[in-house]
Amino acid sequence: MAYDTIIEDGIDILVVGAGLGGTGAAWEARFWGQDKKIVIAEKANIDRSGAVAQGLYAINCYMGTRWGENNPEDHVRYARIDLMGLVREDLLFDMARHVDSTVHQFEEWGLPIMKNPETGHYLREGRWQIMIHGESYKPIVAEAAKKSADKVFNRICVTHLLMDESKPNRAAGAVGFNVRTGNYHVFKSKTVICGAGGASNIFKPRSTGEGAGRTWYAPWSSASAYGLMIDAGAKMTQMENRIVLARFKDGYGPVGAYFLHLKTYTQNGLGEEYESKWFPELQKMVGKEYLDPEASHLTHRPIPTCLRNHALISEVKAGRGPIHMVTMQAFQDPHLEEVGWENFLGMTVGQAVLWAATDVDPKNENPELTTSEPYVMGSHATCSGAWCSGPEDVSPSDYFWGYNRMTTVEGLFGAGDAVGGTPHAFSSGSFTEGRLAAKAACKYIDDGKAEGIVVSAAQIERRGKEIYKPLEHYRIYRNAVVAGSVNPHFINPQQGLDRLQKLMDEYCGGYTVGYMTNEKLLNICLKKLRIMEEDLENLAAQDIHELLRAWELKHRHRAAECVTQHTLYRKETRWPGYYYRGDAMKVDDANWHVLTVSRRDPETGGYTMEKAPCYHLVSDGE
Amino acid sequence: MPTFVYMTRCDGCGHCVDICPSDIMHIDPTYRRAYNIEPNMCWECYSCVKACPQNAIDVRGYADFAPLGHSVRVDRDERKGTIAWRIKFRDGTEKNFLSPITTKPWGTAIPKLADVPAPSKEMRDGQLLYNEPKYIRLDDGGLRTLEDAGLKLKKGVYY
């Protein structure tokens, strides 16, 4: 192929993926590394990329410590109960104690944050959420990142991390290709901060035709964070903690502002409250520690999101759907009606399009809710990601190996979806994690830990060949048949994605099986994923755009494999409502009040699974 | 579709191609107009619609579940710092909304960190980030520690 090889050498900090995590990393890196070379490699255009591309109507993680609203330890308690006890409290506390400074900075940069006219404080949507006019959230943080970086490479699909050949298990940069020019890009770097995205579309979406793209999480969040880190041999954690979202049906419009600010509520098809009916039986399954509706009412301790999903799923299964969001009362207030609509326009325009198309005006009709297909990510109300070091002043020794947010691969740091164990980070928390990782990466370099990195021409050439193989494969076999998409020698990326989604859905607990799986199904899933990996060697791309889809599929496949391994290993149903192990329905605290950690051996492809201790640094009291 | 391009308005400038996060807005080589090459990978994020100087791009809801006959138009004005939306329902009902997108002129409010004084060794060795503690509580106090909160490392380890 006649593509150029473009080598960017001498980089100190390479930021892979510039969503909210990556922009935070690039911004902060310049302060701690004023003499350092900071480079961003982004798959799309940094001005509109990542999950916040179309905007956000709320910042979902803000303490308000300056106004005495919350302290970091309160946030740890909240995230811990929401995740049924299993989080990395050191990472959570660390993110929470810095996150307010990030938000205050955003306001200074021009992000319009709504104010409560009575108190003058930021207008709260809920205890942790503040409301913004965030249509231009991403362009604003992109400006900050661009002002800090030496170079921004847009439209680079990063496919692999480079590894140092002078020292095992040390990162040395990344490679990828430009999706417009096709050129092969090599970034030799002393450290890498992985701010790439989590995984949408690894399970079959509810709409499978043209509407397949109207998923809740961005379709371009293609599991790169996981594909890159797993292939480099980084340890991963909580990958079984996939998330299922309750959202407005088909449009996936968010419900947070509706529940919290507009005070809307749900009812079943008969107009009844249904949630609480399911809790007594569910309590037997998860224990009073995780579901105590009475105590929740008295102390404002939330009922875990997954358990509320369980009630919705169970009610629909019992034949009392559809579930409705009662909006007709709130929308009679013109101000609240405006908030309700702008909430979509600022972050999920597709929901407004759907309601306009179906003549659903929530003022006159209560819209339907449903549960989504599962997603794997680390920054929303879920915490899949890499097993990372915590900060030195908070972390117990099992959680600390020197540099904040560094993975188990030396010189490889994470932010946002890439970091495991820190749920409820959302946009502001991801940006903050990027800042923390950047400071640590600078320290790592200043401590001399990145000296003598060697990347041979052979490694670069090997990866290059691997990257372009789907184009080559297409060229060789394209004429095996006359026309059409059926070829005995290859599959194309869409066909591969369809297969991945079908098998994950049916064997790993997608929506068509009611999120249910078991050991036998998971073993079949692994077998089919292994065979699919052989077929991925025969993936064909007819142009550079399809090559992008081919690599997105490979990253998705790798993430799916890791999710299946974790789900098989944890022999309990820790998060009913996200998934169920039919052969181990109860929460089993005696054996499984632990974090699960995996490592895939890059040489053999074999997985090693282990349990890691779950330390509670913060006591229960309020 | 879901995004589609009015052929008579598009002049092939490529702003949509430049901005699309999903890499699906491309220029057709024959007609030299933009088009959506992969509707099932479109998120209806409206990045291309907002970026189009000719207002040539629109969205038609997904055929899987959205009937025809609606529109959601947008006008994002960086000079005024506002975004305006016009929603037309299938039955003809219309709704209009206007929101701010920034409170400061673009390009003016964010400093270059290369130009600020370099951090001291003490700062490097501590836990604070740029402009902290000022920005944490706006001069009201420092970084929260476990000790501040009266908390001790609690060894709740279970196997």
PDB file of N, CA, C and O in Angstrom, chain A residues 92-115:
ATOM      1  N   LEU A  92     -11.660   7.016  44.246  1.00  0.00           N
ATOM      2  CA  LEU A  92     -12.878   7.825  44.325  1.00  0.00           C
ATOM      3  C   LEU A  92     -12.674   9.065  45.187  1.00  0.00           C
ATOM      4  O   LEU A  92     -13.055  10.175  44.821  1.00  0.00           O
ATOM      5  N   PHE A  93     -12.065   8.854  46.347  1.00  0.00           N
ATOM      6  CA  PHE A  93     -11.818   9.970  47.269  1.00  0.00           C
ATOM      7  C   PHE A  93     -10.911  11.004  46.602  1.00  0.00           C
ATOM      8  O   PHE A  93     -11.142  12.209  46.669  1.00  0.00           O
ATOM      9  N   ASP A  94      -9.898  10.495  45.918  1.00  0.00           N
ATOM     10  CA  ASP A  94      -8.932  11.371  45.265  1.00  0.00           C
ATOM     11  C   ASP A  94      -9.595  12.200  44.168  1.00  0.00           C
ATOM     12  O   ASP A  94      -9.372  13.413  44.067  1.00  0.00           O
ATOM     13  N   MET A  95     -10.425  11.557  43.353  1.00  0.00           N
ATOM     14  CA  MET A  95     -11.133  12.288  42.303  1.00  0.00           C
ATOM     15  C   MET A  95     -12.061  13.339  42.923  1.00  0.00           C
ATOM     16  O   MET A  95     -12.081  14.492  42.495  1.00  0.00           O
ATOM     17  N   ALA A  96     -12.775  12.920  43.980  1.00  0.00           N
ATOM     18  CA  ALA A  96     -13.775  13.810  44.575  1.00  0.00           C
ATOM     19  C   ALA A  96     -13.150  15.036  45.252  1.00  0.00           C
ATOM     20  O   ALA A  96     -13.726  16.117  45.246  1.00  0.00           O
ATOM     21  N   ARG A  97     -11.949  14.889  45.810  1.00  0.00           N
ATOM     22  CA  ARG A  97     -11.355  16.032  46.506  1.00  0.00           C
ATOM     23  C   ARG A  97     -10.788  17.066  45.537  1.00  0.00           C
ATOM     24  O   ARG A  97     -10.495  18.188  45.925  1.00  0.00           O
ATOM     25  N   HIS A  98     -10.600  16.657  44.271  1.00  0.00           N
ATOM     26  CA  HIS A  98     -10.088  17.606  43.269  1.00  0.00           C
ATOM     27  C   HIS A  98     -11.162  18.113  42.309  1.00  0.00           C
ATOM     28  O   HIS A  98     -10.937  19.074  41.591  1.00  0.00           O
ATOM     29  N   VAL A  99     -12.306  17.446  42.266  1.00  0.00           N
ATOM     30  CA  VAL A  99     -13.236  17.698  41.154  1.00  0.00           C
ATOM     31  C   VAL A  99     -13.829  19.108  41.182  1.00  0.00           C
ATOM     32  O   VAL A  99     -14.088  19.702  40.126  1.00  0.00           O
ATOM     33  N   ASP A 100     -14.006  19.664  42.361  1.00  0.00           N
ATOM     34  CA  ASP A 100     -14.580  21.018  42.425  1.00  0.00           C
ATOM     35  C   ASP A 100     -13.683  22.032  41.727  1.00  0.00           C
ATOM     36  O   ASP A 100     -14.163  22.962  41.078  1.00  0.00           O
ATOM     37  N   SER A 101     -12.366  21.848  41.866  1.00  0.00           N
ATOM     38  CA  SER A 101     -11.463  22.815  41.227  1.00  0.00           C
ATOM     39  C   SER A 101     -11.619  22.749  39.715  1.00  0.00           C
ATOM     40  O   SER A 101     -11.519  23.771  39.022  1.00  0.00           O
ATOM     41  N   THR A 102     -11.870  21.558  39.199  1.00  0.00           N
ATOM     42  CA  THR A 102     -12.094  21.406  37.755  1.00  0.00           C
ATOM     43  C   THR A 102     -13.341  22.179  37.329  1.00  0.00           C
ATOM     44  O   THR A 102     -13.326  22.920  36.338  1.00  0.00           O
ATOM     45  N   VAL A 103     -14.411  22.028  38.092  1.00  0.00           N
ATOM     46  CA  VAL A 103     -15.674  22.677  37.723  1.00  0.00           C
ATOM     47  C   VAL A 103     -15.543  24.206  37.828  1.00  0.00           C
ATOM     48  O   VAL A 103     -16.034  24.944  36.967  1.00  0.00           O
ATOM     49  N   HIS A 104     -14.875  24.671  38.877  1.00  0.00           N
ATOM     50  CA  HIS A 104     -14.691  26.125  39.020  1.00  0.00           C
ATOM     51  C   HIS A 104     -13.891  26.690  37.844  1.00  0.00           C
ATOM     52  O   HIS A 104     -14.148  27.786  37.360  1.00  0.00           O
ATOM     53  N   GLN A 105     -12.938  25.893  37.365  1.00  0.00           N
ATOM     54  CA  GLN A 105     -12.159  26.278  36.197  1.00  0.00           C
ATOM     55  C   GLN A 105     -13.053  26.363  34.958  1.00  0.00           C
ATOM     56  O   GLN A 105     -12.955  27.309  34.185  1.00  0.00           O
ATOM     57  N   PHE A 106     -13.922  25.369  34.792  1.00  0.00           N
ATOM     58  CA  PHE A 106     -14.834  25.369  33.635  1.00  0.00           C
ATOM     59  C   PHE A 106     -15.656  26.653  33.605  1.00  0.00           C
ATOM     60  O   PHE A 106     -15.888  27.235  32.553  1.00  0.00           O
ATOM     61  N   GLU A 107     -16.130  27.071  34.778  1.00  0.00           N
ATOM     62  CA  GLU A 107     -16.957  28.284  34.810  1.00  0.00           C
ATOM     63  C   GLU A 107     -16.139  29.489  34.369  1.00  0.00           C
ATOM     64  O   GLU A 107     -16.603  30.327  33.596  1.00  0.00           O
ATOM     65  N   GLU A 108     -14.887  29.532  34.837  1.00  0.00           N
ATOM     66  CA  GLU A 108     -14.023  30.648  34.442  1.00  0.00           C
ATOM     67  C   GLU A 108     -13.757  30.643  32.934  1.00  0.00           C
ATOM     68  O   GLU A 108     -13.558  31.696  32.328  1.00  0.00           O
ATOM     69  N   TRP A 109     -13.772  29.457  32.336  1.00  0.00           N
ATOM     70  CA  TRP A 109     -13.528  29.349  30.894  1.00  0.00           C
ATOM     71  C   TRP A 109     -14.762  29.720  30.067  1.00  0.00           C
ATOM     72  O   TRP A 109     -14.708  29.735  28.844  1.00  0.00           O
ATOM     73  N   GLY A 110     -15.876  29.933  30.718  1.00  0.00           N
ATOM     74  CA  GLY A 110     -17.058  30.389  29.973  1.00  0.00           C
ATOM     75  C   GLY A 110     -18.192  29.383  29.886  1.00  0.00           C
ATOM     76  O   GLY A 110     -19.208  29.644  29.235  1.00  0.00           O
ATOM     77  N   LEU A 111     -18.039  28.220  30.518  1.00  0.00           N
ATOM     78  CA  LEU A 111     -19.141  27.249  30.501  1.00  0.00           C
ATOM     79  C   LEU A 111     -20.305  27.825  31.317  1.00  0.00           C
ATOM     80  O   LEU A 111     -20.135  28.134  32.494  1.00  0.00           O
ATOM     81  N   PRO A 112     -21.481  27.993  30.701  1.00  0.00           N
ATOM     82  CA  PRO A 112     -22.599  28.587  31.446  1.00  0.00           C
ATOM     83  C   PRO A 112     -23.171  27.598  32.479  1.00  0.00           C
ATOM     84  O   PRO A 112     -23.741  26.576  32.118  1.00  0.00           O
ATOM     85  N   ILE A 113     -22.957  27.903  33.744  1.00  0.00           N
ATOM     86  CA  ILE A 113     -23.476  27.070  34.821  1.00  0.00           C
ATOM     87  C   ILE A 113     -24.675  27.796  35.427  1.00  0.00           C
ATOM     88  O   ILE A 113     -24.593  28.981  35.754  1.00  0.00           O
ATOM     89  N   MET A 114     -25.789  27.090  35.564  1.00  0.00           N
ATOM     90  CA  MET A 114     -26.998  27.747  36.094  1.00  0.00           C
ATOM     91  C   MET A 114     -26.844  27.989  37.595  1.00  0.00           C
ATOM     92  O   MET A 114     -26.207  27.219  38.293  1.00  0.00           O
ATOM     93  N   LYS A 115     -27.466  29.084  38.047  1.00  0.00           N
ATOM     94  CA  LYS A 115     -27.369  29.445  39.468  1.00  0.00           C
ATOM     95  C   LYS A 115     -28.743  29.364  40.123  1.00  0.00           C
ATOM     96  O   LYS A 115     -29.756  29.663  39.495  1.00  0.00           O
TER      97      LYS A 115
END
